[in-house]
CSV table of C-alpha atoms in Angstrom, one decimal:
chain,number,residue,atom,x,y,z
R,1,UNK,CA,0.4,-0.2,-0.4
R,2,UNK,CA,2.5,2.6,-1.3
R,3,UNK,CA,0.3,5.4,-2.9
R,4,UNK,CA,0.7,8.4,-1.9
R,5,UNK,CA,-2.9,9.5,-0.4
R,6,UNK,CA,-5.2,11.3,-2.5
R,7,UNK,CA,-7.6,13.7,0.0
R,8,UNK,CA,-10.8,14.9,-1.4
R,9,UNK,CA,-12.9,16.7,1.1
R,10,UNK,CA,-16.5,16.4,-0.3
R,11,UNK,CA,-16.0,12.9,-1.2
R,12,UNK,CA,-14.5,11.9,2.7
R,13,UNK,CA,-17.5,13.9,4.5
R,14,UNK,CA,-19.5,12.0,1.4
R,15,UNK,CA,-18.6,8.8,2.8
R,16,UNK,CA,-18.7,9.7,6.4
R,17,UNK,CA,-21.0,7.3,8.1
R,18,UNK,CA,-20.7,4.6,10.7
R,19,UNK,CA,-19.2,1.3,10.2
R,20,UNK,CA,-16.8,-0.9,12.5
R,21,UNK,CA,-13.0,-0.2,13.3
R,22,UNK,CA,-12.5,-4.2,12.0
R,23,UNK,CA,-10.2,-4.7,14.6
R,24,UNK,CA,-11.4,-8.1,14.5
R,25,UNK,CA,-14.6,-9.9,12.3
R,26,UNK,CA,-16.9,-10.9,13.0
R,27,UNK,CA,-17.2,-7.6,15.5
R,28,UNK,CA,-18.0,-7.9,19.2
R,29,UNK,CA,-21.4,-6.9,19.1
R,30,UNK,CA,-22.4,-10.4,17.3
R,31,UNK,CA,-20.4,-12.2,20.0
R,32,UNK,CA,-23.1,-14.4,21.7
R,33,UNK,CA,-23.7,-15.9,25.7
R,34,UNK,CA,-23.5,-19.1,24.3
R,35,UNK,CA,-20.2,-19.3,24.2
R,36,UNK,CA,-18.3,-19.6,27.8
R,37,UNK,CA,-15.7,-21.3,29.2
R,38,UNK,CA,-15.9,-24.8,27.5
R,39,UNK,CA,-16.2,-23.6,24.3
R,40,UNK,CA,-12.9,-21.7,25.0
R,41,UNK,CA,-11.6,-24.3,26.0
R,42,UNK,CA,-12.5,-26.5,23.1
R,43,UNK,CA,-11.3,-24.0,20.8
R,44,UNK,CA,-7.9,-24.1,22.6
R,45,UNK,CA,-7.5,-28.2,22.5
R,46,UNK,CA,-8.2,-27.7,18.8
R,47,UNK,CA,-5.6,-24.9,18.2
R,48,UNK,CA,-3.1,-27.1,20.7
R,49,UNK,CA,-3.5,-29.4,18.0
R,50,UNK,CA,-3.1,-27.5,14.4
R,51,UNK,CA,-0.6,-29.4,12.8
R,52,UNK,CA,2.1,-26.4,13.2
R,53,UNK,CA,0.7,-24.5,16.3
R,54,UNK,CA,0.9,-20.9,16.2
R,55,UNK,CA,2.8,-18.8,18.8
R,56,UNK,CA,1.4,-16.4,21.3
R,57,UNK,CA,0.7,-13.3,22.0
R,58,UNK,CA,-0.2,-12.2,25.2
R,59,UNK,CA,-2.6,-8.9,25.4
R,60,UNK,CA,-3.5,-7.9,29.3
R,61,UNK,CA,-5.9,-4.9,30.9
R,62,UNK,CA,-4.8,-2.7,33.1
R,63,UNK,CA,-8.3,-1.4,33.9
R,64,UNK,CA,-7.4,2.2,36.9
R,65,UNK,CA,-6.9,5.7,35.5
R,66,UNK,CA,-6.3,8.2,37.5
R,67,UNK,CA,-8.3,10.7,36.3
R,68,UNK,CA,-11.0,10.4,33.2
R,69,UNK,CA,-10.8,11.5,30.3
R,70,UNK,CA,-13.8,12.5,28.7
R,71,UNK,CA,-12.6,11.3,25.1
R,72,UNK,CA,-12.2,8.3,26.4
R,73,UNK,CA,-14.4,5.4,25.5
R,74,UNK,CA,-12.0,2.3,26.9
R,75,UNK,CA,-12.6,-0.2,29.9
R,76,UNK,CA,-11.5,2.6,32.6
R,77,UNK,CA,-12.4,2.8,36.1
R,78,UNK,CA,-10.9,6.0,37.5
R,79,UNK,CA,-9.3,5.8,41.5
R,80,UNK,CA,-6.4,7.0,43.4
R,81,UNK,CA,-6.3,4.1,45.0
R,82,UNK,CA,-3.2,2.2,44.5
R,83,UNK,CA,-4.1,-0.8,46.3
R,84,UNK,CA,-6.9,-1.6,43.8
R,85,UNK,CA,-4.4,-2.8,42.1
R,86,UNK,CA,-2.7,-5.3,44.0
R,87,UNK,CA,-5.9,-6.7,44.8
R,88,UNK,CA,-6.3,-6.7,41.2
R,89,UNK,CA,-3.5,-8.6,40.4
R,90,UNK,CA,-4.1,-11.4,42.6
R,91,UNK,CA,-7.0,-11.8,41.0
R,92,UNK,CA,-5.0,-11.6,37.2
R,93,UNK,CA,-2.2,-14.3,38.2
R,94,UNK,CA,-4.9,-16.6,38.3
R,95,UNK,CA,-6.5,-16.1,35.0
R,96,UNK,CA,-3.1,-16.5,33.7
R,97,UNK,CA,-2.2,-19.3,35.0
R,98,UNK,CA,-5.3,-21.3,34.2
R,99,UNK,CA,-4.9,-20.4,31.5
R,100,UNK,CA,-1.3,-21.1,31.3
R,101,UNK,CA,-1.9,-24.5,31.4
R,102,UNK,CA,-4.5,-24.5,28.7
R,103,UNK,CA,-1.7,-24.4,26.0
R,104,UNK,CA,1.1,-26.6,24.8
R,105,UNK,CA,3.9,-25.4,26.7
R,106,UNK,CA,6.3,-26.0,23.4
R,107,UNK,CA,3.5,-23.0,21.9
R,108,UNK,CA,6.3,-19.7,21.3
R,109,UNK,CA,5.2,-16.2,22.8
R,110,UNK,CA,6.6,-14.2,20.0
R,111,UNK,CA,4.4,-10.3,21.7
R,112,UNK,CA,3.1,-8.5,24.7
R,113,UNK,CA,1.1,-5.9,25.1
R,114,UNK,CA,-0.1,-4.1,28.3
R,115,UNK,CA,-3.7,-2.0,27.9
R,116,UNK,CA,-5.2,-0.1,29.2
R,117,UNK,CA,-6.9,1.8,31.2
R,118,UNK,CA,-4.0,2.7,32.7
R,119,UNK,CA,-0.3,0.3,32.6
R,120,UNK,CA,0.9,2.7,34.3
R,121,UNK,CA,-1.2,2.5,37.0
R,122,UNK,CA,0.0,-0.4,38.4
R,123,UNK,CA,3.9,0.4,39.7
R,124,UNK,CA,7.2,-0.8,37.9
R,125,UNK,CA,7.7,-3.5,40.2
R,126,UNK,CA,4.1,-4.5,40.0
R,127,UNK,CA,4.9,-4.7,36.4
R,128,UNK,CA,7.2,-6.8,36.0
R,129,UNK,CA,5.7,-9.7,38.9
R,130,UNK,CA,3.3,-9.3,36.2
R,131,UNK,CA,6.2,-10.8,34.0
R,132,UNK,CA,7.7,-12.4,35.8
R,133,UNK,CA,4.4,-14.5,36.2
R,134,UNK,CA,3.8,-14.4,32.5
R,135,UNK,CA,7.3,-15.4,32.0
R,136,UNK,CA,7.3,-19.2,35.0
R,137,UNK,CA,3.9,-20.1,33.4
R,138,UNK,CA,4.0,-19.5,29.2
R,139,UNK,CA,7.1,-20.5,27.5
R,140,UNK,CA,8.7,-16.8,25.7
R,141,UNK,CA,10.7,-17.1,22.6
R,142,UNK,CA,14.3,-15.8,22.3
R,143,UNK,CA,14.2,-14.3,19.3
R,144,UNK,CA,15.3,-10.7,18.7
R,145,UNK,CA,11.8,-9.5,17.3
R,146,UNK,CA,10.0,-11.0,20.2
R,147,UNK,CA,8.1,-7.5,21.4
R,148,UNK,CA,6.4,-5.7,24.1
R,149,UNK,CA,4.9,-3.4,24.2
R,150,UNK,CA,2.8,-1.3,27.2
R,151,UNK,CA,0.5,1.9,26.8
R,152,UNK,CA,1.5,4.6,29.0
R,153,UNK,CA,0.7,8.5,30.1
R,154,UNK,CA,3.2,10.8,30.9
R,155,UNK,CA,1.8,12.0,33.3
R,156,UNK,CA,2.3,9.1,36.0
R,157,UNK,CA,5.1,7.4,35.2
R,158,UNK,CA,8.9,9.2,35.7
R,159,UNK,CA,12.2,9.2,33.4
R,160,UNK,CA,13.4,6.6,35.7
R,161,UNK,CA,11.2,4.4,35.2
R,162,UNK,CA,11.1,3.9,31.8
R,163,UNK,CA,14.6,1.8,32.4
R,164,UNK,CA,13.3,-0.4,35.0
R,165,UNK,CA,10.7,-1.1,32.5
R,166,UNK,CA,13.1,-1.3,30.0
R,167,UNK,CA,15.2,-4.5,32.0
R,168,UNK,CA,11.8,-5.8,32.6
R,169,UNK,CA,12.5,-5.8,28.7
R,170,UNK,CA,9.6,-3.7,27.2
R,171,UNK,CA,11.0,-3.0,24.5
R,172,UNK,CA,8.0,-0.4,23.0
R,173,UNK,CA,6.3,2.2,24.4
R,174,UNK,CA,3.3,3.9,22.7
R,175,UNK,CA,2.6,7.6,24.7
R,176,UNK,CA,-1.0,9.0,25.4
R,177,UNK,CA,-0.7,13.2,23.9
R,178,UNK,CA,-4.1,13.8,22.2
R,179,UNK,CA,-3.9,17.5,21.5
R,180,UNK,CA,-1.2,20.6,23.4
R,181,UNK,CA,-3.4,22.9,23.0
R,182,UNK,CA,-3.7,23.7,26.4
R,183,UNK,CA,-7.3,25.4,25.7
R,184,UNK,CA,-8.9,21.1,23.7
R,185,UNK,CA,-6.6,19.6,27.6
R,186,UNK,CA,-9.6,21.9,30.1
R,187,UNK,CA,-12.1,21.0,27.7
R,188,UNK,CA,-10.9,17.3,28.2
R,189,UNK,CA,-9.9,17.1,31.4
R,190,UNK,CA,-6.3,16.2,30.5
R,191,UNK,CA,-3.4,18.6,31.4
R,192,UNK,CA,-0.5,18.0,30.1
R,193,UNK,CA,2.8,19.1,28.7
R,194,UNK,CA,5.0,19.0,26.7
R,195,UNK,CA,8.8,18.5,28.4
R,196,UNK,CA,7.0,16.4,29.9
R,197,UNK,CA,5.8,14.0,27.4
R,198,UNK,CA,9.6,14.1,25.2
R,199,UNK,CA,11.3,14.1,29.0
R,200,UNK,CA,9.4,9.9,28.7
R,201,UNK,CA,10.3,9.6,24.5
R,202,UNK,CA,14.0,10.7,26.4
R,203,UNK,CA,14.0,7.8,28.9
R,204,UNK,CA,12.6,5.3,26.4
R,205,UNK,CA,15.1,6.3,23.7
R,206,UNK,CA,17.9,6.4,26.6
R,207,UNK,CA,16.2,3.0,28.0
R,208,UNK,CA,16.9,1.4,24.7
R,209,UNK,CA,13.1,0.9,23.5
R,210,UNK,CA,13.6,-0.5,19.7
R,211,UNK,CA,10.0,2.1,19.2
R,212,UNK,CA,7.5,4.8,20.5
R,213,UNK,CA,4.3,5.8,19.3
R,214,UNK,CA,2.6,8.6,20.0
R,215,UNK,CA,-1.3,9.0,19.6
R,216,UNK,CA,-3.1,11.8,19.0
R,217,UNK,CA,-7.0,12.1,18.4
R,218,UNK,CA,-8.7,14.8,16.2
R,219,UNK,CA,-12.2,16.8,16.5
R,220,UNK,CA,-11.8,17.3,20.0
R,221,UNK,CA,-13.8,20.9,20.9
R,222,UNK,CA,-11.9,23.3,21.2
R,223,UNK,CA,-9.5,21.7,18.5
R,224,UNK,CA,-8.6,24.7,15.5
R,225,UNK,CA,-6.4,24.1,12.9
R,226,UNK,CA,-3.7,26.4,14.1
R,227,UNK,CA,-3.7,24.6,18.0
R,228,UNK,CA,-3.1,21.2,16.3
R,229,UNK,CA,-0.8,22.5,13.3
R,230,UNK,CA,1.6,23.8,17.0
R,231,UNK,CA,0.8,20.1,18.2
R,232,UNK,CA,1.8,18.4,15.2
R,233,UNK,CA,4.9,20.5,14.5
R,234,UNK,CA,6.2,19.6,17.8
R,235,UNK,CA,6.3,16.3,18.2
R,236,UNK,CA,7.3,15.5,14.4
R,237,UNK,CA,10.3,17.8,16.0
R,238,UNK,CA,10.6,14.6,18.8
R,239,UNK,CA,10.3,12.0,15.0
R,240,UNK,CA,8.7,8.7,17.0
R,241,UNK,CA,8.6,6.2,15.2
R,242,UNK,CA,4.4,5.5,14.4
R,243,UNK,CA,1.9,7.4,15.1
R,244,UNK,CA,-2.2,7.0,15.3
R,245,UNK,CA,-4.1,9.6,14.6
R,246,UNK,CA,-7.3,8.7,16.0
R,247,UNK,CA,-10.8,10.5,15.1
R,248,UNK,CA,-12.5,12.5,17.7
R,249,UNK,CA,-16.0,9.8,18.7
R,250,UNK,CA,-18.0,11.4,20.7
R,251,UNK,CA,-21.6,8.6,21.5
R,252,UNK,CA,-22.0,10.5,24.8
R,253,UNK,CA,-24.6,7.6,25.2
R,254,UNK,CA,-22.8,5.2,25.0
R,255,UNK,CA,-19.1,6.5,27.1
R,256,UNK,CA,-20.5,9.0,29.9
R,257,UNK,CA,-17.4,10.4,30.6
R,258,UNK,CA,-18.0,12.4,27.4
R,259,UNK,CA,-21.5,13.7,28.6
R,260,UNK,CA,-18.6,16.1,30.1
R,261,UNK,CA,-17.7,18.0,27.1
R,262,UNK,CA,-19.6,21.0,25.4
R,263,UNK,CA,-21.2,20.1,22.9
R,264,UNK,CA,-21.0,23.2,21.2
R,265,UNK,CA,-17.2,23.0,21.3
R,266,UNK,CA,-16.9,20.3,18.4
R,267,UNK,CA,-15.6,21.9,16.0
R,268,UNK,CA,-17.3,21.2,12.3
R,269,UNK,CA,-17.6,18.8,10.3
R,270,UNK,CA,-15.7,20.9,7.7
R,271,UNK,CA,-13.1,22.2,9.7
R,272,UNK,CA,-12.0,18.0,11.7
R,273,UNK,CA,-11.7,17.8,8.0
R,274,UNK,CA,-9.3,19.9,7.4
R,275,UNK,CA,-7.9,18.7,11.4
R,276,UNK,CA,-7.4,15.3,9.5
R,277,UNK,CA,-5.7,16.9,6.5
R,278,UNK,CA,-3.1,18.8,8.4
R,279,UNK,CA,-1.9,15.8,10.3
R,280,UNK,CA,-2.1,13.3,6.8
R,281,UNK,CA,0.3,16.8,5.5
R,282,UNK,CA,2.3,17.3,7.4
R,283,UNK,CA,3.6,13.7,7.8
R,284,UNK,CA,3.7,12.9,5.0
R,285,UNK,CA,6.0,16.5,4.1
R,286,UNK,CA,7.9,14.8,7.7
R,287,UNK,CA,9.0,11.4,5.3
R,288,UNK,CA,6.2,9.3,7.6
R,289,UNK,CA,4.1,6.4,5.5
R,290,UNK,CA,0.4,5.5,5.8
R,291,UNK,CA,0.3,2.4,6.9
R,292,UNK,CA,-4.1,2.7,7.5
R,293,UNK,CA,-7.2,2.8,9.0
R,294,UNK,CA,-5.4,6.0,11.3
R,295,UNK,CA,-1.3,5.2,11.6
R,296,UNK,CA,1.7,6.4,10.8
R,297,UNK,CA,5.4,5.1,10.7
R,298,UNK,CA,8.2,5.8,9.1
R,299,UNK,CA,10.0,4.0,6.5
R,300,UNK,CA,12.1,1.7,8.6
R,301,UNK,CA,9.8,0.7,11.4
R,302,UNK,CA,8.3,-2.8,11.6
R,303,UNK,CA,4.6,-1.9,10.2
R,304,UNK,CA,6.3,-0.4,7.3
R,305,UNK,CA,8.9,-2.5,6.5
R,306,UNK,CA,5.8,-5.4,7.6
R,307,UNK,CA,3.3,-4.2,5.7
R,308,UNK,CA,6.1,-4.0,2.5
R,309,UNK,CA,6.5,-7.5,2.9
R,310,UNK,CA,2.4,-8.7,3.0
R,311,UNK,CA,3.5,-9.5,6.9
R,312,UNK,CA,1.3,-6.7,8.3
R,313,UNK,CA,-2.1,-7.8,10.7
R,314,UNK,CA,-4.8,-5.9,12.8
R,315,UNK,CA,-6.3,-7.1,15.3
R,316,UNK,CA,-8.0,-5.8,19.2
R,317,UNK,CA,-4.4,-4.6,19.3
R,318,UNK,CA,-4.0,-2.2,16.5
R,319,UNK,CA,-1.4,-2.9,13.9
R,320,UNK,CA,1.1,-5.2,14.5
R,321,UNK,CA,3.9,-7.8,12.7
R,322,UNK,CA,2.4,-10.6,13.9
R,323,UNK,CA,0.8,-11.9,11.4
R,324,UNK,CA,0.4,-16.4,12.4
R,325,UNK,CA,0.2,-15.6,16.5
R,326,UNK,CA,-3.4,-16.5,18.4
R,327,UNK,CA,-4.3,-13.8,20.7
R,328,UNK,CA,-4.7,-14.1,24.4
R,329,UNK,CA,-6.8,-11.4,26.7
R,330,UNK,CA,-5.9,-11.6,30.6
R,331,UNK,CA,-8.4,-9.1,32.3
R,332,UNK,CA,-11.1,-7.6,32.2
R,333,UNK,CA,-12.8,-7.3,29.1
R,334,UNK,CA,-9.8,-8.4,26.9
R,335,UNK,CA,-10.4,-10.5,24.1
R,336,UNK,CA,-9.3,-13.0,22.8
R,337,UNK,CA,-8.8,-15.1,19.6
R,338,UNK,CA,-7.9,-18.4,18.7
R,339,UNK,CA,-8.2,-20.7,16.3
R,340,UNK,CA,-12.2,-20.0,14.5
R,341,UNK,CA,-13.5,-18.8,17.8
R,342,UNK,CA,-13.4,-15.6,19.7
R,343,UNK,CA,-14.1,-14.8,23.8
R,344,UNK,CA,-14.4,-12.1,26.4
R,345,UNK,CA,-13.5,-11.6,29.1
R,346,UNK,CA,-17.1,-9.5,31.9
R,347,UNK,CA,-17.1,-6.0,30.8
R,348,UNK,CA,-17.9,-5.2,34.8
R,349,UNK,CA,-14.6,-5.3,37.2
R,350,UNK,CA,-17.1,-7.7,40.0
R,351,UNK,CA,-18.5,-10.0,37.5
R,352,UNK,CA,-14.6,-11.5,36.4
R,353,UNK,CA,-13.7,-11.2,39.6
R,354,UNK,CA,-16.8,-12.9,40.7
R,355,UNK,CA,-15.1,-16.2,37.8
R,356,UNK,CA,-12.1,-16.6,39.2
R,357,UNK,CA,-12.7,-17.0,42.7
R,358,UNK,CA,-15.8,-19.5,41.6
R,359,UNK,CA,-12.5,-21.2,39.7
R,360,UNK,CA,-14.3,-20.6,36.4
R,361,UNK,CA,-12.0,-19.2,33.3
R,362,UNK,CA,-14.4,-15.9,33.1
R,363,UNK,CA,-15.3,-16.1,29.6
R,364,UNK,CA,-18.5,-13.6,29.6
R,365,UNK,CA,-19.4,-13.7,25.5
R,366,UNK,CA,-18.0,-14.8,21.8
R,367,UNK,CA,-18.1,-16.6,18.9
R,368,UNK,CA,-17.1,-19.8,16.9
R,369,UNK,CA,-16.3,-18.6,13.2
R,370,UNK,CA,-18.1,-20.4,10.2
R,371,UNK,CA,-16.3,-20.9,6.9
R,372,UNK,CA,-18.4,-18.3,5.9
R,373,UNK,CA,-16.9,-16.0,8.7
R,374,UNK,CA,-13.7,-16.7,8.7
R,375,UNK,CA,-12.9,-16.0,4.3
R,376,UNK,CA,-15.0,-12.2,4.9
R,377,UNK,CA,-12.0,-12.4,8.0
R,378,UNK,CA,-9.6,-12.8,5.1
R,379,UNK,CA,-10.9,-10.3,3.0
R,380,UNK,CA,-11.2,-8.5,5.6
R,381,UNK,CA,-7.3,-8.5,7.1
R,382,UNK,CA,-5.8,-8.3,3.8
R,383,UNK,CA,-8.2,-5.2,3.3
R,384,UNK,CA,-7.0,-3.2,5.8
R,385,UNK,CA,-3.0,-4.5,5.8
R,386,UNK,CA,-3.1,-4.0,2.1
R,387,UNK,CA,-5.2,-2.1,0.8
R,388,UNK,CA,-6.1,-4.6,-1.7
R,389,UNK,CA,-7.1,-8.0,-2.3
R,390,UNK,CA,-5.4,-11.1,-3.4
R,391,UNK,CA,-9.0,-12.8,-5.6
R,392,UNK,CA,-6.7,-15.4,-7.4
R,393,UNK,CA,-5.0,-16.7,-3.7
R,394,UNK,CA,-8.1,-16.2,-2.1
R,395,UNK,CA,-9.7,-18.8,-4.2
R,396,UNK,CA,-6.7,-20.7,-4.6
R,397,UNK,CA,-6.6,-21.2,-1.0
R,398,UNK,CA,-10.7,-21.4,-0.2
R,399,UNK,CA,-12.0,-23.0,-3.1
R,400,UNK,CA,-14.8,-20.7,-4.7
R,401,UNK,CA,-15.4,-18.1,-7.6
R,402,UNK,CA,-14.4,-15.5,-5.8
R,403,UNK,CA,-16.9,-12.6,-8.6
R,404,UNK,CA,-19.7,-15.2,-7.6
R,405,UNK,CA,-19.1,-15.7,-4.1
R,406,UNK,CA,-19.6,-11.8,-3.7
R,407,UNK,CA,-21.8,-10.5,-6.0
R,408,UNK,CA,-23.7,-8.7,-4.3
R,409,UNK,CA,-20.5,-6.7,-2.0
R,410,UNK,CA,-19.4,-6.4,-6.2
R,411,UNK,CA,-22.5,-4.7,-6.9
R,412,UNK,CA,-22.3,-3.1,-3.8
R,413,UNK,CA,-18.9,-1.8,-4.7
R,414,UNK,CA,-20.0,-0.1,-7.5
R,415,UNK,CA,-20.1,3.0,-5.7
R,416,UNK,CA,-17.2,3.3,-5.0
R,417,UNK,CA,-15.5,2.8,-8.0
R,418,UNK,CA,-17.6,5.2,-9.8
R,419,UNK,CA,-16.3,7.5,-7.6
R,420,UNK,CA,-12.4,6.3,-8.2
R,421,UNK,CA,-12.4,5.1,-4.7
R,422,UNK,CA,-12.0,0.9,-5.3
R,423,UNK,CA,-11.1,-0.6,-8.5
R,424,UNK,CA,-12.4,-4.5,-8.7
R,425,UNK,CA,-10.1,-6.5,-11.6
R,426,UNK,CA,-10.3,-9.7,-12.0
R,427,UNK,CA,-7.2,-10.9,-10.7
R,428,UNK,CA,-7.5,-7.9,-7.2
R,429,UNK,CA,-9.6,-5.4,-6.2
R,430,UNK,CA,-8.1,-3.1,-5.0
R,431,UNK,CA,-8.0,1.0,-2.9
R,432,UNK,CA,-7.7,3.3,-5.0
R,433,UNK,CA,-5.4,6.2,-2.9
R,434,UNK,CA,-8.5,8.1,-2.9
R,435,UNK,CA,-9.6,5.8,-0.5
R,436,UNK,CA,-7.2,5.4,1.2
R,437,UNK,CA,-8.4,6.8,4.3
R,438,UNK,CA,-12.4,4.7,3.1
R,439,UNK,CA,-11.6,1.1,3.8
R,440,UNK,CA,-13.4,0.3,6.5
R,441,UNK,CA,-16.1,2.1,4.0
R,442,UNK,CA,-14.4,-0.9,1.1
R,443,UNK,CA,-14.4,-3.6,4.1
R,444,UNK,CA,-18.3,-3.4,5.1
R,445,UNK,CA,-19.2,-3.9,1.5
R,446,UNK,CA,-17.8,-7.6,2.4
R,447,UNK,CA,-19.7,-6.9,5.8
R,448,UNK,CA,-22.2,-10.2,5.7
R,449,UNK,CA,-23.4,-8.9,9.2
R,450,UNK,CA,-24.5,-5.6,8.2
R,451,UNK,CA,-27.2,-6.6,5.6
R,452,UNK,CA,-29.1,-8.2,8.8
R,453,UNK,CA,-32.2,-7.1,10.1
R,454,UNK,CA,-31.5,-7.4,13.4
R,455,UNK,CA,-28.4,-5.4,13.5
R,456,UNK,CA,-28.0,-2.0,15.1
R,457,UNK,CA,-24.9,-2.0,16.6
R,458,UNK,CA,-23.3,1.9,17.4
R,459,UNK,CA,-20.3,2.6,15.4
R,460,UNK,CA,-18.2,5.5,15.2
R,461,UNK,CA,-17.9,7.6,11.5
R,462,UNK,CA,-15.7,6.6,9.4
R,463,UNK,CA,-13.5,10.0,9.1
């Protein structure tokens, strides 16, 4: 997906409609309570029995945050009581032991990611204990390509802590910034200085971490082209290896904290598009490649090189270079992708705790993918990661006539073809330079569940 982006504001505005972000297919709203602990155990047993069992990726969710950011839609618990972290870890260790016991010991862990919430709500010593527990129960790879990554809130971590995290084994860090404009920070209740943020980035590099990611958000209250331009210039000067530039989705009915945001302070659709265009232009001029779905990376970064060789993957952690893994989610609300199954832990802390206290795997819902689900997941995965659908390869793999099987989807693509967003050829379907910002819209044409009359989940808008 090396073609440059072509920004067409009127076209983007016309296609700016709600849709899934496709960190999975089927998406989480399709998960069912009918999929429980026994189904997960069966899925793990089947994955162990594969002729060449996949390696493992681990995701650990730490739900606690010191203070609420009003824009946030993540699963988190606001508290300043650090003792809650220790109580949480008691159950987490129980879940780690129960889960690891079901996987064959020779299955290597190639990736570990801590997300939240705020993972650095836990002290470096506590994080080290969690990693030690994981290492004692799972077989970690010694490969130099092994990734141990963590999301950090620069407001609640010190440069000295970073050296401890690196000593534990963390080699990637992702920092939330969103915007350095003081008016925006005040409006979203996240006061964060440039100095403290840069100090953490510098510490990550001095400690030998392989890469640093910075998260920005466009469409926040009080945001302006002038203010966001300064933020972009500041971030580019520090030159993180990766950036994620997310669209703010204002859904106060779904996310209670967003009710603290005055809707009148939100930028107009035209200004919001201008903010996105500004980010694309500045980052592209600075040498960043657009990987897809909000993500930018320096050409030498692993994300960019993985995309060049066709090895990029997308899951609940976002884009990753490890496409050949089963994903194990640990902690409240975490999602697993084992073999042909998805499963999710309870989204509320008490239910997760009760399950573990009763000696049960904390499975709240999930699903086993049908053959059609697996085929469509493959189609959407390739589109989101490579910007194209290789028809010949999929026909050989799934023994189908692609144009016959997906006749309805190809018909839905016709308006997008007419608008120059996508190109349909006998051997491949490709997102054009105009369509790369609308990969979600292209993928929606292949989403069987969006055609169901009972489907009414609320999604964020494409742009």
